[in-house]
Short mmCIF file of C-alpha atoms in Angstrom, two decimals:
data_model
loop_
_atom_site.label_atom_id
_atom_site.label_comp_id
_atom_site.label_asym_id
_atom_site.label_seq_id
_atom_site.Cartn_x
_atom_site.Cartn_y
_atom_site.Cartn_z
CA MET A 6 5.15 24.81 32.14
CA ARG A 7 1.81 24.36 33.97
CA HIS A 8 -1.48 24.07 32.12
CA GLY A 9 -4.82 25.64 33.07
CA SER A 10 -6.85 23.00 34.87
CA THR A 11 -10.33 24.05 33.65
CA GLY A 12 -9.58 23.77 29.94
CA LEU A 13 -7.67 20.54 30.34
CA THR A 14 -10.39 18.96 32.45
CA ALA A 15 -12.93 19.74 29.75
CA MET A 16 -10.59 18.34 27.13
CA ALA A 17 -10.07 15.16 29.16
CA VAL A 18 -13.82 14.63 29.54
CA ALA A 19 -14.39 15.14 25.83
CA LEU A 20 -11.57 12.86 24.78
CA LEU A 21 -12.54 10.10 27.19
CA ALA A 22 -16.14 10.26 26.08
CA LEU A 23 -15.04 9.77 22.49
CA ALA A 24 -12.50 7.08 23.25
CA GLY A 25 -14.94 4.24 22.65
CA SER A 26 -16.67 5.74 19.60
CA ALA A 27 -14.20 4.16 17.16
CA PHE A 28 -15.44 0.61 17.71
CA ALA A 29 -17.22 -0.66 14.60
CA GLN A 30 -20.87 -1.54 14.87
CA ALA A 31 -23.35 -3.32 12.65
CA ASP A 32 -25.15 -0.92 10.34
CA PRO A 33 -28.81 -0.99 11.47
CA PHE A 34 -29.86 -0.20 7.90
CA GLY A 35 -27.45 -2.67 6.30
CA ALA A 36 -30.25 -5.01 5.22
CA LEU A 37 -31.65 -2.25 3.02
CA TYR A 38 -28.48 -2.23 0.92
CA GLY A 39 -28.10 -6.00 0.64
CA PRO A 40 -29.67 -8.59 -1.69
CA PRO A 41 -33.36 -9.53 -1.32
CA PRO A 42 -34.28 -12.04 1.43
CA GLY A 43 -33.29 -15.55 0.46
CA ALA A 44 -30.87 -14.42 -2.27
CA PRO A 45 -27.18 -15.37 -1.89
CA PRO A 46 -24.85 -12.56 -0.79
CA ALA A 47 -22.85 -10.81 -3.46
CA LYS A 48 -19.39 -12.26 -4.05
CA ASP A 49 -17.74 -8.91 -3.32
CA ALA A 50 -20.01 -7.89 -0.42
CA SER A 51 -18.40 -6.57 2.76
CA SER A 52 -19.39 -7.28 6.36
CA GLY A 53 -21.66 -4.21 6.31
CA ARG A 54 -20.22 -2.78 9.54
CA THR A 55 -19.86 0.91 10.28
CA GLY A 56 -16.67 2.61 11.35
CA SER A 57 -14.54 5.70 10.97
CA THR A 58 -12.23 7.01 8.27
CA SER A 59 -9.77 8.73 10.61
CA ILE A 60 -8.43 8.34 14.15
CA SER A 61 -6.46 10.75 16.35
CA GLY A 62 -4.74 9.64 19.55
CA ALA A 63 -3.31 12.05 22.11
CA VAL A 64 -1.64 11.98 25.53
CA GLY A 65 -0.60 14.82 27.82
CA ARG A 66 0.14 15.62 31.43
CA SER A 67 -3.54 15.67 32.38
CA TYR A 68 -5.45 14.22 29.43
CA VAL A 69 -5.54 11.12 27.25
CA GLY A 70 -7.92 9.81 24.62
CA ALA A 71 -8.68 8.94 21.02
CA GLN A 72 -11.09 10.66 18.68
CA ALA A 73 -12.70 9.10 15.60
CA GLY A 74 -13.94 11.01 12.57
CA GLY A 75 -15.91 10.33 9.42
CA GLN A 76 -18.49 7.68 10.28
CA VAL A 77 -19.09 5.38 7.27
CA SER A 78 -21.06 2.21 6.56
CA LEU A 79 -19.41 -0.51 4.46
CA ALA A 80 -22.85 -1.49 3.18
CA GLN A 81 -23.17 1.98 1.68
CA LEU A 82 -19.73 1.74 0.11
CA ASP A 83 -20.73 -1.58 -1.47
CA MET A 84 -23.42 0.33 -3.38
CA MET A 85 -20.94 2.73 -4.98
CA PRO A 86 -19.84 2.24 -8.61
CA ASP A 87 -17.40 -0.60 -9.31
CA MET A 88 -15.54 1.56 -11.82
CA ALA A 89 -13.24 4.53 -11.28
CA PRO A 90 -11.24 6.65 -13.74
CA PRO A 91 -7.50 5.90 -14.06
CA LEU A 92 -5.46 7.52 -11.32
CA PRO A 93 -3.15 10.25 -12.71
CA VAL A 94 0.48 9.21 -12.11
CA ALA A 95 3.70 11.11 -12.76
CA LEU A 96 6.95 9.18 -13.36
CA GLN A 97 10.54 10.37 -13.08
CA GLY A 98 12.89 8.48 -15.40
CA HIS A 99 16.59 7.59 -15.46
CA ALA A 100 18.42 6.51 -18.66
CA THR A 101 15.14 6.52 -20.60
CA ARG A 102 17.07 6.59 -23.91
CA TYR A 103 17.59 2.84 -23.52
CA LEU A 104 13.87 2.33 -24.16
CA ALA A 105 14.46 3.13 -27.84
CA ASN A 106 17.33 0.68 -28.37
CA ARG A 107 15.24 -2.44 -29.13
CA PRO A 108 12.05 -2.55 -31.23
CA LYS A 109 10.07 -5.02 -29.11
CA ILE A 110 9.03 -5.07 -25.47
CA ALA A 111 9.17 -8.04 -23.07
CA ILE A 112 7.49 -8.15 -19.66
CA PRO A 113 8.85 -11.14 -17.71
CA GLY A 114 7.15 -10.09 -14.47
CA TYR A 115 4.77 -7.63 -12.85
CA SER A 116 4.84 -7.34 -9.06
CA LEU A 117 1.60 -6.02 -7.59
CA ALA A 118 1.83 -5.51 -3.82
CA PHE A 119 -0.59 -4.35 -1.16
CA VAL A 120 0.32 -2.67 2.12
CA GLN A 121 -0.94 -4.97 4.88
CA GLY A 122 -0.20 -3.01 8.02
CA ALA A 123 1.08 0.32 9.25
CA SER A 124 1.67 2.02 12.59
CA ALA A 125 2.76 5.36 13.97
CA SER A 126 3.94 6.36 17.43
CA ALA A 127 4.88 9.53 19.26
CA PHE A 128 6.76 10.34 22.47
CA GLY A 129 6.65 13.37 24.72
CA GLY A 130 9.26 13.60 27.46
CA GLY A 131 8.16 16.77 29.20
CA ALA A 132 10.40 19.58 30.43
CA GLY A 133 11.50 21.19 33.66
CA LEU A 134 9.67 19.64 36.63
CA ASP A 135 7.35 17.76 34.26
CA THR A 136 9.63 15.08 32.80
CA SER A 137 7.16 12.19 32.75
CA GLN A 138 7.45 10.08 29.61
CA ARG A 139 4.27 9.67 27.56
CA ARG A 140 3.78 7.58 24.45
CA THR A 141 0.93 7.05 22.02
CA GLN A 142 0.68 4.57 19.18
CA ILE A 143 -1.88 3.55 16.57
CA ALA A 144 -1.46 0.29 14.64
CA THR A 145 -3.63 -0.78 11.70
CA ARG A 146 -3.98 -3.85 9.52
CA LEU A 147 -5.77 -4.35 6.19
CA VAL A 148 -8.80 -6.66 6.34
CA GLY A 149 -10.91 -7.99 3.46
CA LEU A 150 -8.37 -8.49 0.67
CA THR A 151 -8.30 -12.19 -0.28
CA ASP A 152 -5.55 -13.99 -2.19
CA GLU A 153 -7.99 -14.74 -5.01
CA MET A 154 -8.96 -11.10 -5.32
CA ALA A 155 -5.34 -9.92 -5.24
CA ARG A 156 -4.24 -12.47 -7.83
CA ASP A 157 -7.10 -11.44 -10.11
CA LEU A 158 -5.85 -7.86 -9.83
CA ALA A 159 -2.27 -8.97 -10.60
CA ASP A 160 -3.51 -10.79 -13.72
CA MET A 161 -5.41 -7.65 -14.69
CA ALA A 162 -2.34 -5.44 -14.13
CA TYR A 163 -0.21 -7.50 -16.53
CA ALA A 164 -2.97 -7.83 -19.14
CA ASP A 165 -3.75 -4.11 -19.00
CA LEU A 166 -0.11 -3.13 -19.58
CA VAL A 167 0.13 -5.46 -22.58
CA ALA A 168 -3.13 -4.08 -23.97
CA GLN A 169 -2.06 -0.46 -23.55
CA LEU A 170 1.32 -1.10 -25.17
CA GLU A 171 -0.22 -2.90 -28.13
CA ALA A 172 -2.84 -0.17 -28.53
CA ALA A 173 0.05 2.32 -28.75
CA GLY A 174 1.56 0.27 -31.60
CA PHE A 175 4.31 -1.59 -29.72
CA GLU A 176 5.06 -5.27 -30.28
CA VAL A 177 4.97 -7.17 -26.96
CA ILE A 178 6.57 -10.60 -26.64
CA ASP A 179 3.85 -13.12 -25.75
CA PRO A 180 4.21 -15.43 -22.69
CA ALA A 181 4.82 -18.53 -24.84
CA GLN A 182 7.83 -16.91 -26.51
CA LEU A 183 9.06 -15.72 -23.14
CA GLN A 184 8.98 -19.30 -21.86
CA SER A 185 11.09 -20.37 -24.79
CA SER A 186 13.87 -18.03 -23.70
CA ASP A 187 16.49 -19.79 -21.58
CA GLN A 188 17.33 -16.51 -19.87
CA VAL A 189 13.76 -15.75 -18.80
CA ARG A 190 13.00 -19.35 -17.87
CA GLY A 191 16.10 -19.43 -15.68
CA LEU A 192 15.15 -16.41 -13.57
CA ALA A 193 14.84 -17.08 -9.84
CA ARG A 194 11.23 -16.52 -8.82
CA HIS A 195 9.09 -16.60 -5.70
CA GLY A 196 7.22 -19.82 -6.46
CA ASP A 197 7.46 -21.91 -9.60
CA ALA A 198 8.58 -19.90 -12.59
CA PHE A 199 5.42 -20.33 -14.64
CA GLY A 200 2.05 -21.08 -13.05
CA GLY A 201 3.35 -21.34 -9.46
CA LYS A 202 1.72 -19.84 -6.40
CA GLY A 203 3.61 -16.61 -6.93
CA ILE A 204 2.88 -14.97 -3.58
CA ILE A 205 5.33 -13.45 -1.10
CA ASP A 206 3.51 -13.83 2.19
CA SER A 207 3.25 -10.89 4.57
CA ARG A 208 5.01 -12.91 7.27
CA ALA A 209 8.15 -12.53 5.17
CA THR A 210 7.72 -8.91 4.08
CA LYS A 211 6.23 -7.66 7.39
CA ALA A 212 4.56 -4.59 5.86
CA TRP A 213 3.11 -5.81 2.54
CA ILE A 214 2.26 -8.86 0.49
CA VAL A 215 3.32 -9.26 -3.16
CA TYR A 216 1.51 -11.02 -5.99
CA GLY A 217 2.44 -11.77 -9.56
CA PRO A 218 0.29 -12.78 -12.52
CA ARG A 219 -0.68 -16.45 -12.35
CA SER A 220 1.51 -17.12 -15.39
CA LEU A 221 4.52 -15.15 -14.09
CA ALA A 222 5.49 -15.48 -10.42
CA PRO A 223 7.36 -12.48 -8.92
CA ILE A 224 11.04 -12.32 -9.86
CA LYS A 225 13.44 -12.46 -6.91
CA GLY A 226 15.04 -9.08 -6.38
CA TYR A 227 12.16 -7.31 -8.14
CA ALA A 228 9.36 -7.90 -5.64
CA PHE A 229 9.93 -5.17 -3.01
CA GLU A 230 12.50 -7.21 -1.09
CA THR A 231 14.71 -5.34 1.34
CA GLY A 232 18.17 -6.07 2.74
CA MET A 233 19.69 -9.36 1.64
CA GLY A 234 16.59 -10.22 -0.36
CA ALA A 235 17.32 -7.43 -2.83
CA ILE A 236 20.71 -8.89 -3.79
CA ALA A 237 19.02 -11.30 -6.20
CA ALA A 238 18.36 -8.33 -8.48
CA SER A 239 22.02 -8.25 -9.55
CA GLY A 240 21.85 -11.81 -10.86
CA ALA A 241 18.57 -11.19 -12.65
CA LEU A 242 19.99 -8.06 -14.27
CA MET A 243 22.54 -10.01 -16.32
CA SER A 244 19.84 -12.46 -17.40
CA PHE A 245 17.71 -9.53 -18.49
CA GLY A 246 20.56 -8.20 -20.61
CA ARG A 247 21.02 -11.46 -22.46
CA ALA A 248 17.25 -11.93 -22.83
CA SER A 249 16.97 -8.43 -24.29
CA ARG A 250 19.57 -9.30 -26.91
CA ASP A 251 18.08 -12.71 -27.74
CA LEU A 252 14.48 -11.43 -27.97
CA ASP A 253 15.43 -8.07 -29.55
CA ALA A 254 13.29 -6.42 -26.90
CA VAL A 255 13.60 -3.99 -24.03
CA ILE A 256 12.88 -5.81 -20.74
CA ILE A 257 10.34 -4.06 -18.50
CA VAL A 258 9.51 -5.12 -14.91
CA PRO A 259 6.93 -2.95 -13.08
CA ARG A 260 6.58 -2.92 -9.29
CA LEU A 261 3.37 -1.33 -8.02
CA LEU A 262 2.58 -0.97 -4.30
CA ILE A 263 -1.00 -0.11 -3.32
CA ASP A 264 -1.39 1.78 -0.03
CA TYR A 265 -4.46 2.32 2.13
CA ILE A 266 -3.54 4.74 4.92
CA ASP A 267 -1.78 7.99 5.75
CA MET A 268 -0.25 8.15 9.24
CA GLU A 269 1.39 11.10 10.96
CA SER A 270 2.81 11.73 14.42
CA THR A 271 4.45 14.44 16.46
CA GLY A 272 7.54 12.21 16.64
CA GLN A 273 10.04 11.89 19.49
CA ARG A 274 10.10 15.15 21.45
CA THR A 275 12.01 15.29 24.71
CA TYR A 276 10.91 18.77 25.77
CA SER A 277 7.20 18.42 25.14
CA GLY A 278 4.51 17.38 27.60
CA SER A 279 2.22 15.90 24.95
CA ALA A 280 2.28 13.57 21.97
CA SER A 281 -0.22 12.71 19.24
CA VAL A 282 -0.70 10.41 16.26
CA ASP A 283 -3.18 10.54 13.39
CA ALA A 284 -4.34 7.83 11.00
CA GLU A 285 -6.55 8.49 7.97
CA LEU A 286 -7.70 6.05 5.31
CA ARG A 287 -6.26 7.16 1.98
CA PHE A 288 -6.08 4.97 -1.11
CA GLY A 289 -3.19 5.39 -3.48
CA ILE A 290 0.10 4.36 -5.04
CA ASN A 291 2.94 4.21 -2.53
CA PRO A 292 6.13 6.10 -3.55
CA THR A 293 8.06 2.82 -3.14
CA SER A 294 6.58 1.79 -6.51
CA ARG A 295 8.94 1.78 -9.48
CA ILE A 296 9.50 0.37 -12.96
CA ASP A 297 12.81 -1.19 -13.99
CA PHE A 298 13.84 -1.65 -17.61
CA VAL A 299 16.92 -3.14 -19.23
CA TRP A 300 18.47 -2.83 -22.66
CA GLY A 301 20.86 -5.62 -23.53
CA ASN A 302 23.58 -4.69 -26.02
CA ASN A 303 24.80 -7.09 -28.70
CA GLY A 304 27.45 -8.43 -26.35
CA GLY A 305 24.84 -9.44 -23.79
CA GLY A 306 25.65 -6.58 -21.44
CA ALA A 307 22.84 -5.18 -19.30
CA MET A 308 22.17 -1.44 -19.35
CA PRO A 309 19.55 -0.62 -16.69
CA GLY A 310 17.15 2.27 -16.34
CA TRP A 311 14.15 2.93 -14.15
CA PHE A 312 11.18 5.10 -13.32
CA THR A 313 10.19 6.25 -9.85
CA THR A 314 7.13 8.12 -8.63
CA LYS A 315 6.24 10.42 -5.77
CA GLY A 316 3.02 8.46 -5.42
CA ALA A 317 -0.56 9.23 -6.35
CA PHE A 318 -3.62 9.27 -4.11
CA THR A 319 -7.37 9.70 -4.29
CA PRO A 320 -9.86 10.88 -1.65
CA GLN A 321 -12.48 8.34 -2.78
CA PRO A 322 -13.80 6.16 0.10
CA PHE A 323 -13.20 2.42 0.23
CA GLY A 324 -13.31 1.19 3.84
CA ILE A 325 -13.53 1.85 7.57
CA LEU A 326 -11.31 1.87 10.65
CA ALA A 327 -12.67 -0.39 13.41
CA GLN A 328 -10.97 -0.61 16.80
CA THR A 329 -10.04 -4.16 17.75
CA ALA A 330 -7.80 -3.69 20.81
CA ASP A 331 -6.82 -1.13 23.44
CA ARG A 332 -3.49 -2.06 25.01
CA SER A 333 -3.07 1.26 26.80
CA ASP A 334 -2.23 1.78 30.45
CA SER A 335 -5.12 2.30 32.85
CA ILE A 336 -6.90 5.61 32.36
CA ALA A 337 -8.16 5.40 35.96
CA THR A 338 -4.58 5.26 37.24
CA HIS A 339 -3.65 8.15 34.99
CA ASN A 340 -6.52 10.28 36.30
CA ALA A 341 -5.76 9.39 39.93
CA LEU A 342 -2.13 10.49 39.58
CA VAL A 343 -3.17 13.73 37.91
CA THR A 344 -5.73 14.42 40.66
CA ILE A 345 -3.12 14.27 43.42
CA GLY A 346 -0.72 16.45 41.47
CA PHE A 347 1.61 13.93 39.81
CA GLY A 348 2.37 13.66 36.13
CA SER A 349 1.44 10.41 34.45
CA ILE A 350 3.83 8.03 32.73
CA TYR A 351 1.17 7.02 30.24
CA ARG A 352 1.46 4.64 27.28
CA GLN A 353 -1.45 4.63 24.86
CA SER A 354 -1.63 1.79 22.31
CA LEU A 355 -4.65 1.35 20.01
CA VAL A 356 -5.16 -1.28 17.30
CA TYR A 357 -7.56 -0.95 14.36
CA ASP A 358 -8.74 -3.05 11.47
CA ALA A 359 -8.83 -1.19 8.17
CA GLU A 360 -11.71 -3.17 6.70
CA ILE A 361 -12.37 -2.64 3.01
CA SER A 362 -15.39 -2.84 0.78
CA PRO A 363 -13.96 -5.39 -1.69
CA LYS A 364 -15.95 -3.87 -4.55
CA ARG A 365 -14.66 -0.36 -3.95
CA TYR A 366 -11.11 -1.45 -3.16
CA ALA A 367 -10.94 -3.48 -6.38
CA ALA A 368 -12.31 -0.56 -8.40
CA LEU A 369 -9.69 1.82 -7.02
CA SER A 370 -6.94 -0.80 -7.48
CA ARG A 371 -7.85 -1.13 -11.15
CA ALA A 372 -7.81 2.65 -11.46
CA ALA A 373 -4.33 2.77 -9.89
CA VAL A 374 -3.03 0.03 -12.19
CA GLN A 375 -4.44 1.69 -15.30
CA GLY A 376 -2.98 5.06 -14.38
CA PHE A 377 0.42 3.57 -13.54
CA ASN A 378 0.52 1.63 -16.82
CA ALA A 379 -0.68 4.61 -18.85
CA ALA A 380 2.12 6.75 -17.43
CA LEU A 381 4.66 4.11 -18.46
CA VAL A 382 3.29 3.86 -22.00
CA THR A 383 3.45 7.64 -22.32
CA GLU A 384 7.10 7.65 -21.23
CA ILE A 385 8.02 4.89 -23.69
CA ARG A 386 6.39 6.80 -26.53
CA LYS A 387 8.26 9.92 -25.47
CA ALA A 388 11.59 8.05 -25.39
CA ARG A 389 10.92 6.76 -28.91
CA GLY A 390 10.03 10.19 -30.27
CA GLN A 391 6.33 9.52 -30.71
#
């Protein structure tokens, strides 16, 4: 199918004019939001750059480009409140009756993970006489989250769950008693069992990085591992069963994955002459998050249950998208081929930093943790008839 040349030419001009608008720039008014002259910068201050909150990339037979939307300054985000209300979270449970089979609660680990990178791509193969293959891709990476900040949030996640459980009247086994349990002490962990580094680096997980509380490194098999790495969960399960019996407590191991972006694409379409991808900053709880719990019977058997979630998201701002690389084919070559009547085999590839305001990102992370924990406490109370 042939397209009208006038409309497409206008579209091409508009898209090409906007192609460079996604690059982040220094906020000319950034100094107005910062500390007074001579004062040290705030610990949680961002770079102060400006950028976009959404990106759309598109390729077609006679047009190509990327459009940015939602211009935002990180310096302005730094001025926003460092508190946010708990994020409402809904949990779906399996075998929740086990939560009532032991009076106490033990939390041997709490995995808090953060999505580090995400990408989306689309392909359009054309149809009829227009069978040129066109691809578009947007890749993003999270920038601004430090190990210290993430570990502070992991400590907070564990402490908040304990506090909410105790406020609801539940007895929670303290870390010292946990360490005295041979079963808990013998769990295989990422890092030393107690007080180790407790970080699963993104080079291993590819898409995210996992942290545990400083006193409880992530348990192997319960830290978002995939493939062979998840097999360790079966060995830990039996230890949980015996620990549940010995401590007279239900074992609970939360896994919370914080996400920063929503990406969509038109997918792989053979009979389409165009393809597009969209990326939009969106803070929330990834549906991969879950909570495992185990009741150990008097024989030391392990009876597992779990909660899953469809995720939870908020529209509150927390960062910018700043273009860092354009690995696309030559637009000039594309235009030349179109001018002489040929379709273009065009491959668009754009790379963006998703740079956060640490203050805002931490505030929303705390809100996600508190909402996730509150949902769990509600489900435990429900299972125990409260």
